Structure formats: C-alpha cells, structure tokens
Amino acid sequence: MAHGSRLVGIRQRAAAILCCASCGKSEVDDIKLKECDACDLVKYCSDQCEEDHLPQHELMCKERAAELRDEILFRQPESSHRGDCPICFLPLSIDTKSRMFGCCSTMICNGCSYANQKRELEEKLQHACPFCRNIFPKTDEEAIKNAMKRVAANDPVAMSSMGTRRYGKGDYVGTFEYCTKAAELGDAMAHYKLSHLYREGEGVEKDEKMRLYHLEKAAIAGHPDARYNLACHEGRNERFDRAVKHWIIAANLGCDDSIRKLNRCYAVRLVSKDDFAAALRANQAAVDATKSPQREEAEEYYRRRELE
C-alpha cells in the first residue's frame, strides 16, 4: 500500500511538471511552462494561472521552499569564507592570523607577510604589498584614497572594510550603506556585519528577521561565527536538532566554540558519540590544514614582539 501511494505521488508530480498546474495545458512549441517562483513542484503557462492556483498551492509551496532553503543552509561549505592565502595556497585560519592589504583587497596569511618583511629587510627594499607589490602608503589619507579606488571599482571586500572603518568612527549609517553594497556583491563578512547592525539597531531599525537572513547568507558562504550564532538562536528556541547541525558544520570549519557546544550537547545526549567524534576529527583536520613551518615561525616572531 505504501509503495502504491508513493507511485501515485510520483505520477502526480510528473504530471504537474509536464503541464500547467492550474489549467492543465501541456508544454508545446507555442506554450512554455515556467516553474513556481518559490518551489520546484509545479509549473505554469502564465502569470495568471500562477495567481489563480495560489490558494491551492500556497501551503505546499511554503513547505517545499523551506526544504529547498534548508538543503542549501545545511550544506557543508568546502572552506571558510576566508578561503586560501593566494601566495602559499594554504587555507587561511579563521582566527586573526592573517592581514588584509587594502591596496588590492587581498587577505594574506601572517606566514607569507612575515616572509615578505624578511626579504625586504635582507635586500633593503621598500615595504610593499606581498601580493600586488604596490608600495605601502605613507599616510592614512593615502591609504584611504587607495581603498576608495577599490570601492569605486565595486570591490566588495574594500566596501566591507570601508564599512568597518566607518563603524570605528561611529558612522553607523555609513557602515550600513557600505556593507549593504558589499553584501549585494556576495561578501560574507558584509552579511555578518549587517546581522550585527540589525541586531543592535545601529544605522538601521532593529529587525530580527533581517538579522537572521544575513546570518544565513554569511553561514552559507562559510562564515563560522555566523553559523555559530544561528546555532545559538536555534538552541534558544529549543530546535536542538537544527542547532547541532549548525555547530557540526562550524566545527568542521575549525570553530572551537562550536566544539565546546557539541561537547555539552554530547553530555546531555543531543548528539551521538559517532557524530561528536567525527566533528572532533574534522575540526582538528581543518586547524592542521592552516599550519606550516613558515606560519609557525611568523607566529613566534609576532608573539615575541608583543612581549617586548
């Protein structure tokens, strides 16, 4: 009986795809069907048919749209939003072990940055960007001018960085404007900053729905802190299965805070032993992938400088 019901469902789904769900017209040369804007369950021959069929389809459409959204949301990103260092090609750490160079809006790991400094000292060269080789600006005004050139070129990283600069000066409206433009161009960090602005009501009215929207966008792009915050939100609403999924994904990207949360979940049996063990292994693998002798040498150098 169950098999028969599934077969009927498959046939109905196939029929809905092959003909208009409202009027029943089949797709022929002069009639092109388009999918529902929100889901992939049905097709329509016209906007009017889509509007007429909405009362019957609305509930199913919302359920399917939520399923499709979750498929994207809970997909493990290949890497964090930081990506790889463009010089050594190793993954950038999610911690503050890299530096963004405003001349080319490029994030460089501390290992490559330190190696470049050593080379410059040995060869008595001017300080320059290790990636694009532009000479470092001598004043803050010159640095801002260079950054604005990148903004004018629609560089989302430069826009997001300028938003951070404006935030430090208390210009929350400016921060919102720069980060909104950067987010429209797909910058994960800009989405994460916007979630903070919507939460605090800085430069824009508080909006929990928009906060979660930008957290999801950032999380999908591989931002572990955004993923962690989404998990905490789900946990506060007692949707622990969703919270655990988020923490596992963040842990796999190297997020230690998520590992600590999973440890607590394991203690109260909200996550299985196998899943917790797999998250621990993936977390360690993600951290190990960011290590190299050059980066360790740089880390030791910067640590000594802080103690001086």
PDB file of C-alpha atoms in Angstrom:
ATOM      1  CA  MET A   1       0.000   0.000   0.000  1.00  0.00           C
ATOM      2  CA  ALA A   2       2.802   2.410   0.924  1.00  0.00           C
ATOM      3  CA  HIS A   3       4.616   1.610  -2.322  1.00  0.00           C
ATOM      4  CA  GLY A   4       1.406   2.266  -4.260  1.00  0.00           C
ATOM      5  CA  SER A   5       0.942   5.660  -2.563  1.00  0.00           C
ATOM      6  CA  ARG A   6       4.477   6.665  -3.418  1.00  0.00           C
ATOM      7  CA  LEU A   7       3.948   5.631  -7.024  1.00  0.00           C
ATOM      8  CA  VAL A   8       0.785   7.746  -7.248  1.00  0.00           C
ATOM      9  CA  GLY A   9       2.677  10.691  -5.754  1.00  0.00           C
ATOM     10  CA  ILE A  10       5.470  10.310  -8.303  1.00  0.00           C
ATOM     11  CA  ARG A  11       2.967  10.181 -11.171  1.00  0.00           C
ATOM     12  CA  GLN A  12       1.154  13.267  -9.876  1.00  0.00           C
ATOM     13  CA  ARG A  13       4.450  15.109  -9.531  1.00  0.00           C
ATOM     14  CA  ALA A  14       5.455  14.166 -13.076  1.00  0.00           C
ATOM     15  CA  ALA A  15       2.083  15.334 -14.397  1.00  0.00           C
ATOM     16  CA  ALA A  16       2.411  18.638 -12.553  1.00  0.00           C
ATOM     17  CA  ILE A  17       5.803  19.223 -14.122  1.00  0.00           C
ATOM     18  CA  LEU A  18       4.686  18.313 -17.655  1.00  0.00           C
ATOM     19  CA  CYS A  19       1.591  20.521 -17.695  1.00  0.00           C
ATOM     20  CA  CYS A  20       0.258  23.717 -16.162  1.00  0.00           C
ATOM     21  CA  ALA A  21      -0.869  23.051 -12.588  1.00  0.00           C
ATOM     22  CA  SER A  22      -3.764  25.462 -12.987  1.00  0.00           C
ATOM     23  CA  CYS A  23      -5.312  24.961 -16.433  1.00  0.00           C
ATOM     24  CA  GLY A  24      -3.685  21.650 -17.408  1.00  0.00           C
ATOM     25  CA  LYS A  25      -2.149  22.833 -20.680  1.00  0.00           C
ATOM     26  CA  SER A  26       0.825  20.781 -21.833  1.00  0.00           C
ATOM     27  CA  GLU A  27       4.097  22.335 -22.915  1.00  0.00           C
ATOM     28  CA  VAL A  28       4.204  22.527 -26.726  1.00  0.00           C
ATOM     29  CA  ASP A  29       6.033  24.721 -29.208  1.00  0.00           C
ATOM     30  CA  ASP A  30       3.954  27.841 -28.583  1.00  0.00           C
ATOM     31  CA  ILE A  31       3.412  27.255 -24.843  1.00  0.00           C
ATOM     32  CA  LYS A  32       6.361  27.406 -22.471  1.00  0.00           C
ATOM     33  CA  LEU A  33       5.890  26.425 -18.832  1.00  0.00           C
ATOM     34  CA  LYS A  34       7.814  28.094 -16.014  1.00  0.00           C
ATOM     35  CA  GLU A  35       8.405  26.781 -12.524  1.00  0.00           C
ATOM     36  CA  CYS A  36       6.770  28.295  -9.479  1.00  0.00           C
ATOM     37  CA  ASP A  37       8.926  31.197  -8.276  1.00  0.00           C
ATOM     38  CA  ALA A  38       9.411  29.676  -4.800  1.00  0.00           C
ATOM     39  CA  CYS A  39       9.482  25.895  -5.286  1.00  0.00           C
ATOM     40  CA  ASP A  40      10.142  23.252  -7.937  1.00  0.00           C
ATOM     41  CA  LEU A  41       6.917  21.291  -7.519  1.00  0.00           C
ATOM     42  CA  VAL A  42       4.698  22.760 -10.241  1.00  0.00           C
ATOM     43  CA  LYS A  43       4.817  24.751 -13.470  1.00  0.00           C
ATOM     44  CA  TYR A  44       2.506  27.334 -15.018  1.00  0.00           C
ATOM     45  CA  CYS A  45       1.806  28.555 -18.525  1.00  0.00           C
ATOM     46  CA  SER A  46       1.158  32.154 -17.437  1.00  0.00           C
ATOM     47  CA  ASP A  47       1.313  34.546 -14.504  1.00  0.00           C
ATOM     48  CA  GLN A  48      -2.479  34.490 -14.338  1.00  0.00           C
ATOM     49  CA  CYS A  49      -2.524  30.708 -13.904  1.00  0.00           C
ATOM     50  CA  GLU A  50       0.073  31.001 -11.145  1.00  0.00           C
ATOM     51  CA  GLU A  51      -2.071  33.587  -9.373  1.00  0.00           C
ATOM     52  CA  ASP A  52      -5.270  31.530  -9.786  1.00  0.00           C
ATOM     53  CA  HIS A  53      -3.615  28.393  -8.419  1.00  0.00           C
ATOM     54  CA  LEU A  54      -2.026  30.099  -5.406  1.00  0.00           C
ATOM     55  CA  PRO A  55      -4.779  29.295  -2.842  1.00  0.00           C
ATOM     56  CA  GLN A  56      -4.430  25.555  -3.560  1.00  0.00           C
ATOM     57  CA  HIS A  57      -0.661  25.560  -3.809  1.00  0.00           C
ATOM     58  CA  GLU A  58       0.398  28.058  -1.123  1.00  0.00           C
ATOM     59  CA  LEU A  59       0.822  25.672   1.829  1.00  0.00           C
ATOM     60  CA  MET A  60       2.681  23.009  -0.169  1.00  0.00           C
ATOM     61  CA  CYS A  61       4.786  25.720  -1.796  1.00  0.00           C
ATOM     62  CA  LYS A  62       5.917  27.157   1.552  1.00  0.00           C
ATOM     63  CA  GLU A  63       6.829  23.705   2.869  1.00  0.00           C
ATOM     64  CA  ARG A  64       8.849  22.848  -0.232  1.00  0.00           C
ATOM     65  CA  ALA A  65      10.538  26.271  -0.306  1.00  0.00           C
ATOM     66  CA  ALA A  66      11.617  25.742   3.314  1.00  0.00           C
ATOM     67  CA  GLU A  67      13.001  22.300   2.394  1.00  0.00           C
ATOM     68  CA  LEU A  68      14.986  23.756  -0.502  1.00  0.00           C
ATOM     69  CA  ARG A  69      16.301  26.533   1.722  1.00  0.00           C
ATOM     70  CA  ASP A  70      17.432  24.019   4.342  1.00  0.00           C
ATOM     71  CA  GLU A  71      19.211  21.949   1.696  1.00  0.00           C
ATOM     72  CA  ILE A  72      21.328  24.993   0.898  1.00  0.00           C
ATOM     73  CA  LEU A  73      21.655  26.187   4.501  1.00  0.00           C
ATOM     74  CA  PHE A  74      22.853  22.870   5.929  1.00  0.00           C
ATOM     75  CA  ARG A  75      25.273  22.046   3.118  1.00  0.00           C
ATOM     76  CA  GLN A  76      28.867  21.829   4.372  1.00  0.00           C
ATOM     77  CA  PRO A  77      30.941  24.612   2.734  1.00  0.00           C
ATOM     78  CA  GLU A  78      34.193  23.484   1.114  1.00  0.00           C
ATOM     79  CA  SER A  79      36.117  26.106   3.101  1.00  0.00           C
ATOM     80  CA  SER A  80      35.587  29.055   5.387  1.00  0.00           C
ATOM     81  CA  HIS A  81      34.680  32.461   3.977  1.00  0.00           C
ATOM     82  CA  ARG A  82      38.364  33.430   4.192  1.00  0.00           C
ATOM     83  CA  GLY A  83      39.433  30.915   1.546  1.00  0.00           C
ATOM     84  CA  ASP A  84      43.126  30.280   0.830  1.00  0.00           C
ATOM     85  CA  CYS A  85      46.158  32.527   1.006  1.00  0.00           C
ATOM     86  CA  PRO A  86      46.857  33.498  -2.632  1.00  0.00           C
ATOM     87  CA  ILE A  87      50.628  33.148  -2.121  1.00  0.00           C
ATOM     88  CA  CYS A  88      51.134  29.844  -0.278  1.00  0.00           C
ATOM     89  CA  PHE A  89      47.709  28.433  -1.260  1.00  0.00           C
ATOM     90  CA  LEU A  90      47.069  27.064   2.233  1.00  0.00           C
ATOM     91  CA  PRO A  91      43.686  27.697   3.900  1.00  0.00           C
ATOM     92  CA  LEU A  92      43.570  30.903   5.894  1.00  0.00           C
ATOM     93  CA  SER A  93      42.923  30.472   9.600  1.00  0.00           C
ATOM     94  CA  ILE A  94      39.533  31.636  10.875  1.00  0.00           C
ATOM     95  CA  ASP A  95      41.438  33.278  13.755  1.00  0.00           C
ATOM     96  CA  THR A  96      43.309  36.576  13.393  1.00  0.00           C
ATOM     97  CA  LYS A  97      46.418  35.063  11.792  1.00  0.00           C
ATOM     98  CA  SER A  98      46.206  36.931   8.516  1.00  0.00           C
ATOM     99  CA  ARG A  99      46.206  40.507   7.238  1.00  0.00           C
ATOM    100  CA  MET A 100      44.150  42.314   4.649  1.00  0.00           C
ATOM    101  CA  PHE A 101      46.091  44.590   2.307  1.00  0.00           C
ATOM    102  CA  GLY A 102      43.917  47.496   1.208  1.00  0.00           C
ATOM    103  CA  CYS A 103      45.841  48.209  -1.999  1.00  0.00           C
ATOM    104  CA  CYS A 104      44.436  45.066  -3.633  1.00  0.00           C
ATOM    105  CA  SER A 105      41.859  43.973  -1.007  1.00  0.00           C
ATOM    106  CA  THR A 106      43.729  40.700  -0.570  1.00  0.00           C
ATOM    107  CA  MET A 107      43.965  38.641   2.605  1.00  0.00           C
ATOM    108  CA  ILE A 108      47.482  37.285   3.147  1.00  0.00           C
ATOM    109  CA  CYS A 109      48.492  34.830   5.881  1.00  0.00           C
ATOM    110  CA  ASN A 110      50.951  36.020   8.522  1.00  0.00           C
ATOM    111  CA  GLY A 111      53.493  33.481   7.291  1.00  0.00           C
ATOM    112  CA  CYS A 112      53.697  35.000   3.809  1.00  0.00           C
ATOM    113  CA  SER A 113      53.516  38.531   5.173  1.00  0.00           C
ATOM    114  CA  TYR A 114      56.411  37.823   7.568  1.00  0.00           C
ATOM    115  CA  ALA A 115      58.450  36.158   4.814  1.00  0.00           C
ATOM    116  CA  ASN A 116      57.974  39.252   2.672  1.00  0.00           C
ATOM    117  CA  GLN A 117      59.149  41.503   5.519  1.00  0.00           C
ATOM    118  CA  LYS A 118      62.306  39.388   5.963  1.00  0.00           C
ATOM    119  CA  ARG A 119      63.066  39.576   2.248  1.00  0.00           C
ATOM    120  CA  GLU A 120      62.635  43.341   2.234  1.00  0.00           C
ATOM    121  CA  LEU A 121      64.999  43.764   5.193  1.00  0.00           C
ATOM    122  CA  GLU A 122      67.620  41.465   3.707  1.00  0.00           C
ATOM    123  CA  GLU A 123      67.501  43.154   0.291  1.00  0.00           C
ATOM    124  CA  LYS A 124      66.921  46.651   1.728  1.00  0.00           C
ATOM    125  CA  LEU A 125      63.725  47.152  -0.233  1.00  0.00           C
ATOM    126  CA  GLN A 126      60.817  49.474   0.391  1.00  0.00           C
ATOM    127  CA  HIS A 127      57.870  47.971   2.253  1.00  0.00           C
ATOM    128  CA  ALA A 128      55.363  46.727  -0.314  1.00  0.00           C
ATOM    129  CA  CYS A 129      52.297  44.514  -0.539  1.00  0.00           C
ATOM    130  CA  PRO A 130      53.431  40.865  -0.758  1.00  0.00           C
ATOM    131  CA  PHE A 131      50.772  40.181  -3.389  1.00  0.00           C
ATOM    132  CA  CYS A 132      50.426  43.131  -5.774  1.00  0.00           C
ATOM    133  CA  ARG A 133      53.828  44.702  -4.884  1.00  0.00           C
ATOM    134  CA  ASN A 134      52.429  48.202  -4.512  1.00  0.00           C
ATOM    135  CA  ILE A 135      54.490  50.361  -2.133  1.00  0.00           C
ATOM    136  CA  PHE A 136      52.808  50.867   1.243  1.00  0.00           C
ATOM    137  CA  PRO A 137      51.108  54.255   1.662  1.00  0.00           C
ATOM    138  CA  LYS A 138      52.989  56.670   3.900  1.00  0.00           C
ATOM    139  CA  THR A 139      49.906  58.337   5.421  1.00  0.00           C
ATOM    140  CA  ASP A 140      46.423  57.324   6.485  1.00  0.00           C
ATOM    141  CA  GLU A 141      44.978  59.726   3.918  1.00  0.00           C
ATOM    142  CA  GLU A 142      46.859  57.945   1.145  1.00  0.00           C
ATOM    143  CA  ALA A 143      45.653  54.559   2.423  1.00  0.00           C
ATOM    144  CA  ILE A 144      42.038  55.765   2.405  1.00  0.00           C
ATOM    145  CA  LYS A 145      42.495  57.142  -1.117  1.00  0.00           C
ATOM    146  CA  ASN A 146      43.761  53.752  -2.299  1.00  0.00           C
ATOM    147  CA  ALA A 147      40.873  51.994  -0.561  1.00  0.00           C
ATOM    148  CA  MET A 148      38.332  54.298  -2.217  1.00  0.00           C
ATOM    149  CA  LYS A 149      39.771  53.373  -5.612  1.00  0.00           C
ATOM    150  CA  ARG A 150      38.913  49.769  -4.825  1.00  0.00           C
ATOM    151  CA  VAL A 151      35.439  50.820  -3.658  1.00  0.00           C
ATOM    152  CA  ALA A 152      34.917  52.737  -6.922  1.00  0.00           C
ATOM    153  CA  ALA A 153      35.861  49.526  -8.772  1.00  0.00           C
ATOM    154  CA  ASN A 154      32.985  47.716  -6.981  1.00  0.00           C
ATOM    155  CA  ASP A 155      35.328  45.602  -4.880  1.00  0.00           C
ATOM    156  CA  PRO A 156      33.072  44.019  -2.189  1.00  0.00           C
ATOM    157  CA  VAL A 157      35.988  43.373   0.186  1.00  0.00           C
ATOM    158  CA  ALA A 158      37.016  47.025   0.003  1.00  0.00           C
ATOM    159  CA  MET A 159      33.413  48.103   0.604  1.00  0.00           C
ATOM    160  CA  SER A 160      33.120  45.843   3.622  1.00  0.00           C
ATOM    161  CA  SER A 161      36.437  47.105   5.003  1.00  0.00           C
ATOM    162  CA  MET A 162      35.334  50.704   4.496  1.00  0.00           C
ATOM    163  CA  GLY A 163      32.163  49.827   6.400  1.00  0.00           C
ATOM    164  CA  THR A 164      34.309  48.611   9.300  1.00  0.00           C
ATOM    165  CA  ARG A 165      36.321  51.835   9.175  1.00  0.00           C
ATOM    166  CA  ARG A 166      33.116  53.903   9.307  1.00  0.00           C
ATOM    167  CA  TYR A 167      31.840  51.813  12.221  1.00  0.00           C
ATOM    168  CA  GLY A 168      35.001  52.587  14.197  1.00  0.00           C
ATOM    169  CA  LYS A 169      34.267  56.287  13.739  1.00  0.00           C
ATOM    170  CA  GLY A 170      30.674  55.899  14.919  1.00  0.00           C
ATOM    171  CA  ASP A 171      29.166  56.394  11.442  1.00  0.00           C
ATOM    172  CA  TYR A 172      26.663  53.533  11.580  1.00  0.00           C
ATOM    173  CA  VAL A 173      24.625  54.798   8.625  1.00  0.00           C
ATOM    174  CA  GLY A 174      27.769  54.824   6.501  1.00  0.00           C
ATOM    175  CA  THR A 175      28.625  51.340   7.749  1.00  0.00           C
ATOM    176  CA  PHE A 176      25.181  50.100   6.764  1.00  0.00           C
ATOM    177  CA  GLU A 177      25.424  51.612   3.285  1.00  0.00           C
ATOM    178  CA  TYR A 178      28.881  50.194   2.518  1.00  0.00           C
ATOM    179  CA  CYS A 179      28.071  46.753   3.928  1.00  0.00           C
ATOM    180  CA  THR A 180      24.761  46.593   2.075  1.00  0.00           C
ATOM    181  CA  LYS A 181      26.542  47.204  -1.234  1.00  0.00           C
ATOM    182  CA  ALA A 182      29.219  44.628  -0.377  1.00  0.00           C
ATOM    183  CA  ALA A 183      26.591  42.061   0.664  1.00  0.00           C
ATOM    184  CA  GLU A 184      24.750  42.546  -2.629  1.00  0.00           C
ATOM    185  CA  LEU A 185      28.022  41.576  -4.316  1.00  0.00           C
ATOM    186  CA  GLY A 186      28.251  38.409  -2.198  1.00  0.00           C
ATOM    187  CA  ASP A 187      30.696  39.359   0.564  1.00  0.00           C
ATOM    188  CA  ALA A 188      30.168  37.029   3.555  1.00  0.00           C
ATOM    189  CA  MET A 189      31.776  39.360   6.070  1.00  0.00           C
ATOM    190  CA  ALA A 190      29.445  42.175   4.977  1.00  0.00           C
ATOM    191  CA  HIS A 191      26.433  39.936   5.587  1.00  0.00           C
ATOM    192  CA  TYR A 192      27.786  39.133   9.047  1.00  0.00           C
ATOM    193  CA  LYS A 193      28.299  42.829   9.861  1.00  0.00           C
ATOM    194  CA  LEU A 194      24.772  43.614   8.686  1.00  0.00           C
ATOM    195  CA  SER A 195      23.387  40.967  11.043  1.00  0.00           C
ATOM    196  CA  HIS A 196      25.073  42.848  13.894  1.00  0.00           C
ATOM    197  CA  LEU A 197      23.662  46.201  12.749  1.00  0.00           C
ATOM    198  CA  TYR A 198      20.135  44.785  12.544  1.00  0.00           C
ATOM    199  CA  ARG A 199      20.511  43.212  15.985  1.00  0.00           C
ATOM    200  CA  GLU A 200      21.737  46.406  17.649  1.00  0.00           C
ATOM    201  CA  GLY A 201      19.675  48.849  15.587  1.00  0.00           C
ATOM    202  CA  GLU A 202      22.798  50.739  14.509  1.00  0.00           C
ATOM    203  CA  GLY A 203      22.318  52.692  11.281  1.00  0.00           C
ATOM    204  CA  VAL A 204      19.057  50.843  10.703  1.00  0.00           C
ATOM    205  CA  GLU A 205      15.988  49.830  12.703  1.00  0.00           C
ATOM    206  CA  LYS A 206      16.231  46.615  14.699  1.00  0.00           C
ATOM    207  CA  ASP A 207      14.889  43.705  12.658  1.00  0.00           C
ATOM    208  CA  GLU A 208      15.237  40.124  13.849  1.00  0.00           C
ATOM    209  CA  LYS A 209      14.072  38.672  10.542  1.00  0.00           C
ATOM    210  CA  MET A 210      16.729  40.596   8.625  1.00  0.00           C
ATOM    211  CA  ARG A 211      19.356  39.695  11.231  1.00  0.00           C
ATOM    212  CA  LEU A 212      18.688  36.001  10.663  1.00  0.00           C
ATOM    213  CA  TYR A 213      18.564  36.490   6.888  1.00  0.00           C
ATOM    214  CA  HIS A 214      22.069  37.959   6.830  1.00  0.00           C
ATOM    215  CA  LEU A 215      23.375  35.364   9.286  1.00  0.00           C
ATOM    216  CA  GLU A 216      22.119  32.635   6.966  1.00  0.00           C
ATOM    217  CA  LYS A 217      23.709  34.285   3.933  1.00  0.00           C
ATOM    218  CA  ALA A 218      27.039  34.554   5.762  1.00  0.00           C
ATOM    219  CA  ALA A 219      26.805  30.976   7.071  1.00  0.00           C
ATOM    220  CA  ILE A 220      26.089  29.570   3.604  1.00  0.00           C
ATOM    221  CA  ALA A 221      29.217  31.389   2.376  1.00  0.00           C
ATOM    222  CA  GLY A 222      31.306  29.647   5.050  1.00  0.00           C
ATOM    223  CA  HIS A 223      31.380  32.190   7.908  1.00  0.00           C
ATOM    224  CA  PRO A 224      31.809  30.030  11.072  1.00  0.00           C
ATOM    225  CA  ASP A 225      30.793  32.768  13.544  1.00  0.00           C
ATOM    226  CA  ALA A 226      27.566  33.370  11.632  1.00  0.00           C
ATOM    227  CA  ARG A 227      26.927  29.627  11.689  1.00  0.00           C
ATOM    228  CA  TYR A 228      27.633  29.525  15.428  1.00  0.00           C
ATOM    229  CA  ASN A 229      25.187  32.376  16.078  1.00  0.00           C
ATOM    230  CA  LEU A 230      22.491  30.638  14.050  1.00  0.00           C
ATOM    231  CA  ALA A 231      23.012  27.519  16.146  1.00  0.00           C
ATOM    232  CA  CYS A 232      22.649  29.521  19.355  1.00  0.00           C
ATOM    233  CA  HIS A 233      19.438  31.056  18.000  1.00  0.00           C
ATOM    234  CA  GLU A 234      18.023  27.599  17.246  1.00  0.00           C
ATOM    235  CA  GLY A 235      19.099  26.371  20.678  1.00  0.00           C
ATOM    236  CA  ARG A 236      17.320  29.242  22.439  1.00  0.00           C
ATOM    237  CA  ASN A 237      14.171  28.250  20.554  1.00  0.00           C
ATOM    238  CA  GLU A 238      14.674  24.582  21.572  1.00  0.00           C
ATOM    239  CA  ARG A 239      15.218  23.405  17.996  1.00  0.00           C
ATOM    240  CA  PHE A 240      18.214  21.404  19.115  1.00  0.00           C
ATOM    241  CA  ASP A 241      18.414  19.177  16.035  1.00  0.00           C
ATOM    242  CA  ARG A 242      18.977  22.252  13.862  1.00  0.00           C
ATOM    243  CA  ALA A 243      21.360  23.780  16.400  1.00  0.00           C
ATOM    244  CA  VAL A 244      23.515  20.645  16.409  1.00  0.00           C
ATOM    245  CA  LYS A 245      23.673  20.621  12.599  1.00  0.00           C
ATOM    246  CA  HIS A 246      24.916  24.207  12.606  1.00  0.00           C
ATOM    247  CA  TRP A 247      27.531  23.544  15.302  1.00  0.00           C
ATOM    248  CA  ILE A 248      28.824  20.487  13.446  1.00  0.00           C
ATOM    249  CA  ILE A 249      29.227  22.468  10.219  1.00  0.00           C
ATOM    250  CA  ALA A 250      31.011  25.298  12.073  1.00  0.00           C
ATOM    251  CA  ALA A 251      33.226  22.799  13.936  1.00  0.00           C
ATOM    252  CA  ASN A 252      34.208  21.249  10.603  1.00  0.00           C
ATOM    253  CA  LEU A 253      35.471  24.686   9.546  1.00  0.00           C
ATOM    254  CA  GLY A 254      37.700  24.895  12.623  1.00  0.00           C
ATOM    255  CA  CYS A 255      35.392  26.713  15.069  1.00  0.00           C
ATOM    256  CA  ASP A 256      36.486  25.745  18.594  1.00  0.00           C
ATOM    257  CA  ASP A 257      33.463  27.414  20.229  1.00  0.00           C
ATOM    258  CA  SER A 258      31.227  25.017  18.312  1.00  0.00           C
ATOM    259  CA  ILE A 259      33.259  22.059  19.566  1.00  0.00           C
ATOM    260  CA  ARG A 260      32.649  23.214  23.139  1.00  0.00           C
ATOM    261  CA  LYS A 261      28.917  23.476  22.452  1.00  0.00           C
ATOM    262  CA  LEU A 262      28.870  19.994  20.912  1.00  0.00           C
ATOM    263  CA  ASN A 263      30.678  18.678  23.971  1.00  0.00           C
ATOM    264  CA  ARG A 264      27.821  19.958  26.133  1.00  0.00           C
ATOM    265  CA  CYS A 265      25.269  18.510  23.713  1.00  0.00           C
ATOM    266  CA  TYR A 266      27.014  15.145  23.874  1.00  0.00           C
ATOM    267  CA  ALA A 267      26.845  15.229  27.684  1.00  0.00           C
ATOM    268  CA  VAL A 268      23.033  15.521  27.521  1.00  0.00           C
ATOM    269  CA  ARG A 269      22.691  13.111  24.569  1.00  0.00           C
ATOM    270  CA  LEU A 270      21.684  15.680  21.988  1.00  0.00           C
ATOM    271  CA  VAL A 271      24.473  14.479  19.694  1.00  0.00           C
ATOM    272  CA  SER A 272      25.642  10.915  19.168  1.00  0.00           C
ATOM    273  CA  LYS A 273      29.095   9.650  20.064  1.00  0.00           C
ATOM    274  CA  ASP A 274      29.919   8.956  16.411  1.00  0.00           C
ATOM    275  CA  ASP A 275      28.812  12.409  15.239  1.00  0.00           C
ATOM    276  CA  PHE A 276      30.749  14.123  18.022  1.00  0.00           C
ATOM    277  CA  ALA A 277      33.874  12.094  17.267  1.00  0.00           C
ATOM    278  CA  ALA A 278      33.576  12.897  13.556  1.00  0.00           C
ATOM    279  CA  ALA A 279      33.241  16.610  14.352  1.00  0.00           C
ATOM    280  CA  LEU A 280      36.346  16.477  16.557  1.00  0.00           C
ATOM    281  CA  ARG A 281      38.375  14.843  13.772  1.00  0.00           C
ATOM    282  CA  ALA A 282      37.124  17.281  11.137  1.00  0.00           C
ATOM    283  CA  ASN A 283      37.815  20.244  13.417  1.00  0.00           C
ATOM    284  CA  GLN A 284      41.394  19.128  14.035  1.00  0.00           C
ATOM    285  CA  ALA A 285      41.923  18.467  10.336  1.00  0.00           C
ATOM    286  CA  ALA A 286      40.684  21.979   9.485  1.00  0.00           C
ATOM    287  CA  VAL A 287      43.053  23.533  12.035  1.00  0.00           C
ATOM    288  CA  ASP A 288      46.012  21.395  10.911  1.00  0.00           C
ATOM    289  CA  ALA A 289      45.426  22.376   7.274  1.00  0.00           C
ATOM    290  CA  THR A 290      46.175  26.010   8.154  1.00  0.00           C
ATOM    291  CA  LYS A 291      49.575  25.226   9.693  1.00  0.00           C
ATOM    292  CA  SER A 292      53.003  25.391   8.073  1.00  0.00           C
ATOM    293  CA  PRO A 293      56.595  25.925   9.284  1.00  0.00           C
ATOM    294  CA  GLN A 294      56.567  29.426   7.775  1.00  0.00           C
ATOM    295  CA  ARG A 295      53.352  30.349   9.593  1.00  0.00           C
ATOM    296  CA  GLU A 296      54.651  28.926  12.878  1.00  0.00           C
ATOM    297  CA  GLU A 297      57.840  30.980  12.522  1.00  0.00           C
ATOM    298  CA  ALA A 298      55.761  34.103  11.928  1.00  0.00           C
ATOM    299  CA  GLU A 299      53.530  33.356  14.891  1.00  0.00           C
ATOM    300  CA  GLU A 300      56.569  33.019  17.151  1.00  0.00           C
ATOM    301  CA  TYR A 301      58.008  36.289  15.825  1.00  0.00           C
ATOM    302  CA  TYR A 302      54.795  38.234  16.442  1.00  0.00           C
ATOM    303  CA  ARG A 303      54.439  36.662  19.887  1.00  0.00           C
ATOM    304  CA  ARG A 304      57.939  37.847  20.847  1.00  0.00           C
ATOM    305  CA  ARG A 305      57.181  41.337  19.579  1.00  0.00           C
ATOM    306  CA  GLU A 306      54.109  41.557  21.828  1.00  0.00           C
ATOM    307  CA  LEU A 307      56.283  40.714  24.846  1.00  0.00           C
ATOM    308  CA  GLU A 308      58.874  43.360  24.067  1.00  0.00           C
TER     309      GLU A 308
END
